[in-house]
């Protein structure tokens, strides 16, 4: 059933899919930040898959929460507010506050679970990863079931959708993958499979048998950004998913004439889960996002590689629109 929540001249597209049996309600949302497009395509492909059938409970799919941002290819609302810092919102507040209020009261508060789909910011890419409160047993179990290459413990941010959802006792996973304003086929495929894994775990879709079994994922309890120590032209020396150790060179920053002005080095061991893509940088700019684990890094890299192999596109994936891997 296709509905539209009306707010003056604003229409929020909502796809509601109900199973024949009673069960949990889960929302799947994308484009809270209007330039993060991967999630739109994940939802579009998912609900159009021939074998996508909900047998129990209800799925509420919202492919464009920030419709204004999508139309304008902008992260923000027209009032320049970040929608994901405006929750729980207000019925009589700013435009961003009103959208947040409507989405929270008419969708999120009716749901037991949620999966919020994001990408990296403009000119930044994220390795597919699930973020959530790993101190909550049920959220942690769902994060493991999703089976992304990396699971990252993340505290809620003030004003975020996840903060308001958690206050409503709605368990939420935040999926980060790819780059703003770009489709990344691997990230899209990983997102689709992850959502299906969660829906099957909740018994909302029929179970399937697979000969390929994944090991339990490793959980990063912290992460941090490494910043540029000079301004100039960047030569990247690492890729997403790489293991780095303290002292490793991650990038060289040079002048237009080839002089090396700075070298960005790892300060501790971890896995590269996000990076800046543009080959120009200003001193102080965030360049590399590193996840830190308690376990041995080599074992984690092997696990990430096995998950990436597991998530390669299959013949049954509905590839109606993509631009290929970056």
PDB file of N, CA and C in Angstrom, residues 111-150:
ATOM      1  N   UNK A 111       6.952   1.778  15.605  1.00  0.00           N
ATOM      2  CA  UNK A 111       7.832   0.686  15.205  1.00  0.00           C
ATOM      3  C   UNK A 111       8.588   0.087  16.383  1.00  0.00           C
ATOM      4  N   UNK A 112       8.818  -1.218  16.286  1.00  0.00           N
ATOM      5  CA  UNK A 112       9.633  -1.919  17.276  1.00  0.00           C
ATOM      6  C   UNK A 112      11.112  -1.850  16.927  1.00  0.00           C
ATOM      7  N   UNK A 113      11.395  -1.781  15.622  1.00  0.00           N
ATOM      8  CA  UNK A 113      12.775  -1.781  15.141  1.00  0.00           C
ATOM      9  C   UNK A 113      12.917  -0.755  14.013  1.00  0.00           C
ATOM     10  N   UNK A 114      14.158  -0.415  13.719  1.00  0.00           N
ATOM     11  CA  UNK A 114      14.429   0.476  12.604  1.00  0.00           C
ATOM     12  C   UNK A 114      15.810   0.242  12.034  1.00  0.00           C
ATOM     13  N   UNK A 115      15.947   0.472  10.731  1.00  0.00           N
ATOM     14  CA  UNK A 115      17.245   0.446  10.053  1.00  0.00           C
ATOM     15  C   UNK A 115      17.355   1.743   9.276  1.00  0.00           C
ATOM     16  N   UNK A 116      18.293   2.589   9.679  1.00  0.00           N
ATOM     17  CA  UNK A 116      18.474   3.900   9.065  1.00  0.00           C
ATOM     18  C   UNK A 116      19.706   3.848   8.168  1.00  0.00           C
ATOM     19  N   UNK A 117      19.538   4.169   6.887  1.00  0.00           N
ATOM     20  CA  UNK A 117      20.586   3.974   5.879  1.00  0.00           C
ATOM     21  C   UNK A 117      21.292   5.286   5.572  1.00  0.00           C
ATOM     22  N   UNK A 118      22.630   5.254   5.658  1.00  0.00           N
ATOM     23  CA  UNK A 118      23.448   6.446   5.435  1.00  0.00           C
ATOM     24  C   UNK A 118      24.643   6.131   4.543  1.00  0.00           C
ATOM     25  N   UNK A 119      25.342   7.172   4.109  1.00  0.00           N
ATOM     26  CA  UNK A 119      26.628   7.032   3.421  1.00  0.00           C
ATOM     27  C   UNK A 119      27.620   7.976   4.096  1.00  0.00           C
ATOM     28  N   UNK A 120      28.855   7.963   3.591  1.00  0.00           N
ATOM     29  CA  UNK A 120      29.800   8.981   4.009  1.00  0.00           C
ATOM     30  C   UNK A 120      29.359  10.336   3.486  1.00  0.00           C
ATOM     31  N   UNK A 121      30.021  11.385   3.962  1.00  0.00           N
ATOM     32  CA  UNK A 121      29.706  12.736   3.508  1.00  0.00           C
ATOM     33  C   UNK A 121      30.257  12.968   2.107  1.00  0.00           C
ATOM     34  N   UNK A 122      30.070  14.147   1.582  1.00  0.00           N
ATOM     35  CA  UNK A 122      30.557  14.485   0.253  1.00  0.00           C
ATOM     36  C   UNK A 122      32.079  14.297   0.216  1.00  0.00           C
ATOM     37  N   UNK A 123      32.563  13.615  -0.799  1.00  0.00           N
ATOM     38  CA  UNK A 123      33.979  13.329  -1.011  1.00  0.00           C
ATOM     39  C   UNK A 123      34.576  12.400   0.048  1.00  0.00           C
ATOM     40  N   UNK A 124      33.706  11.679   0.776  1.00  0.00           N
ATOM     41  CA  UNK A 124      34.195  10.697   1.737  1.00  0.00           C
ATOM     42  C   UNK A 124      33.473   9.378   1.540  1.00  0.00           C
ATOM     43  N   UNK A 125      34.214   8.273   1.628  1.00  0.00           N
ATOM     44  CA  UNK A 125      33.634   6.941   1.471  1.00  0.00           C
ATOM     45  C   UNK A 125      33.728   6.169   2.776  1.00  0.00           C
ATOM     46  N   UNK A 126      32.708   5.367   3.051  1.00  0.00           N
ATOM     47  CA  UNK A 126      32.701   4.486   4.214  1.00  0.00           C
ATOM     48  C   UNK A 126      32.689   3.035   3.771  1.00  0.00           C
ATOM     49  N   UNK A 127      33.527   2.211   4.400  1.00  0.00           N
ATOM     50  CA  UNK A 127      33.399   0.770   4.268  1.00  0.00           C
ATOM     51  C   UNK A 127      32.055   0.385   4.866  1.00  0.00           C
ATOM     52  N   UNK A 128      31.280  -0.530   4.245  1.00  0.00           N
ATOM     53  CA  UNK A 128      29.993  -0.914   4.828  1.00  0.00           C
ATOM     54  C   UNK A 128      30.145  -1.300   6.298  1.00  0.00           C
ATOM     55  N   UNK A 129      29.326  -0.685   7.132  1.00  0.00           N
ATOM     56  CA  UNK A 129      29.446  -0.878   8.576  1.00  0.00           C
ATOM     57  C   UNK A 129      28.103  -0.651   9.240  1.00  0.00           C
ATOM     58  N   UNK A 130      27.888  -1.353  10.322  1.00  0.00           N
ATOM     59  CA  UNK A 130      26.713  -1.165  11.156  1.00  0.00           C
ATOM     60  C   UNK A 130      27.138  -0.468  12.431  1.00  0.00           C
ATOM     61  N   UNK A 131      26.383   0.573  12.802  1.00  0.00           N
ATOM     62  CA  UNK A 131      26.626   1.288  14.045  1.00  0.00           C
ATOM     63  C   UNK A 131      25.395   1.179  14.936  1.00  0.00           C
ATOM     64  N   UNK A 132      25.644   1.109  16.211  1.00  0.00           N
ATOM     65  CA  UNK A 132      24.544   1.027  17.157  1.00  0.00           C
ATOM     66  C   UNK A 132      25.072   0.888  18.566  1.00  0.00           C
ATOM     67  N   UNK A 133      24.144   0.790  19.505  1.00  0.00           N
ATOM     68  CA  UNK A 133      24.499   0.642  20.914  1.00  0.00           C
ATOM     69  C   UNK A 133      24.763  -0.835  21.195  1.00  0.00           C
ATOM     70  N   UNK A 134      26.045  -1.219  21.199  1.00  0.00           N
ATOM     71  CA  UNK A 134      26.393  -2.614  21.408  1.00  0.00           C
ATOM     72  C   UNK A 134      26.291  -3.026  22.878  1.00  0.00           C
ATOM     73  N   UNK A 135      25.941  -2.085  23.736  1.00  0.00           N
ATOM     74  CA  UNK A 135      25.685  -2.431  25.137  1.00  0.00           C
ATOM     75  C   UNK A 135      24.268  -2.967  25.327  1.00  0.00           C
ATOM     76  N   UNK A 136      23.428  -2.751  24.312  1.00  0.00           N
ATOM     77  CA  UNK A 136      22.068  -3.287  24.346  1.00  0.00           C
ATOM     78  C   UNK A 136      22.074  -4.665  23.683  1.00  0.00           C
ATOM     79  N   UNK A 137      21.726  -5.730  24.402  1.00  0.00           N
ATOM     80  CA  UNK A 137      21.851  -7.094  23.869  1.00  0.00           C
ATOM     81  C   UNK A 137      21.088  -7.334  22.567  1.00  0.00           C
ATOM     82  N   UNK A 138      19.869  -6.815  22.463  1.00  0.00           N
ATOM     83  CA  UNK A 138      19.076  -7.068  21.254  1.00  0.00           C
ATOM     84  C   UNK A 138      19.638  -6.307  20.062  1.00  0.00           C
ATOM     85  N   UNK A 139      20.050  -5.055  20.274  1.00  0.00           N
ATOM     86  CA  UNK A 139      20.676  -4.292  19.192  1.00  0.00           C
ATOM     87  C   UNK A 139      21.958  -4.974  18.742  1.00  0.00           C
ATOM     88  N   UNK A 140      22.738  -5.454  19.668  1.00  0.00           N
ATOM     89  CA  UNK A 140      23.980  -6.148  19.348  1.00  0.00           C
ATOM     90  C   UNK A 140      23.706  -7.407  18.524  1.00  0.00           C
ATOM     91  N   UNK A 141      22.680  -8.157  18.908  1.00  0.00           N
ATOM     92  CA  UNK A 141      22.328  -9.381  18.165  1.00  0.00           C
ATOM     93  C   UNK A 141      21.915  -9.047  16.739  1.00  0.00           C
ATOM     94  N   UNK A 142      21.110  -7.993  16.562  1.00  0.00           N
ATOM     95  CA  UNK A 142      20.683  -7.591  15.232  1.00  0.00           C
ATOM     96  C   UNK A 142      21.862  -7.111  14.393  1.00  0.00           C
ATOM     97  N   UNK A 143      22.796  -6.395  15.022  1.00  0.00           N
ATOM     98  CA  UNK A 143      23.978  -5.906  14.317  1.00  0.00           C
ATOM     99  C   UNK A 143      24.802  -7.078  13.788  1.00  0.00           C
ATOM    100  N   UNK A 144      24.945  -8.109  14.577  1.00  0.00           N
ATOM    101  CA  UNK A 144      25.692  -9.289  14.138  1.00  0.00           C
ATOM    102  C   UNK A 144      24.968 -10.000  13.001  1.00  0.00           C
ATOM    103  N   UNK A 145      23.656 -10.090  13.109  1.00  0.00           N
ATOM    104  CA  UNK A 145      22.848 -10.766  12.084  1.00  0.00           C
ATOM    105  C   UNK A 145      22.929 -10.023  10.759  1.00  0.00           C
ATOM    106  N   UNK A 146      22.997  -8.699  10.793  1.00  0.00           N
ATOM    107  CA  UNK A 146      23.067  -7.897   9.564  1.00  0.00           C
ATOM    108  C   UNK A 146      24.249  -8.336   8.698  1.00  0.00           C
ATOM    109  N   UNK A 147      25.374  -8.689   9.360  1.00  0.00           N
ATOM    110  CA  UNK A 147      26.553  -9.247   8.678  1.00  0.00           C
ATOM    111  C   UNK A 147      27.225  -8.256   7.734  1.00  0.00           C
ATOM    112  N   UNK A 148      27.478  -7.053   8.232  1.00  0.00           N
ATOM    113  CA  UNK A 148      28.289  -6.105   7.460  1.00  0.00           C
ATOM    114  C   UNK A 148      29.759  -6.379   7.767  1.00  0.00           C
ATOM    115  N   UNK A 149      30.674  -5.882   6.933  1.00  0.00           N
ATOM    116  CA  UNK A 149      32.096  -6.125   7.191  1.00  0.00           C
ATOM    117  C   UNK A 149      32.562  -5.648   8.560  1.00  0.00           C
ATOM    118  N   UNK A 150      31.986  -4.548   9.066  1.00  0.00           N
ATOM    119  CA  UNK A 150      32.415  -3.989  10.344  1.00  0.00           C
ATOM    120  C   UNK A 150      31.187  -3.641  11.186  1.00  0.00           C
TER     121      UNK A 150
END
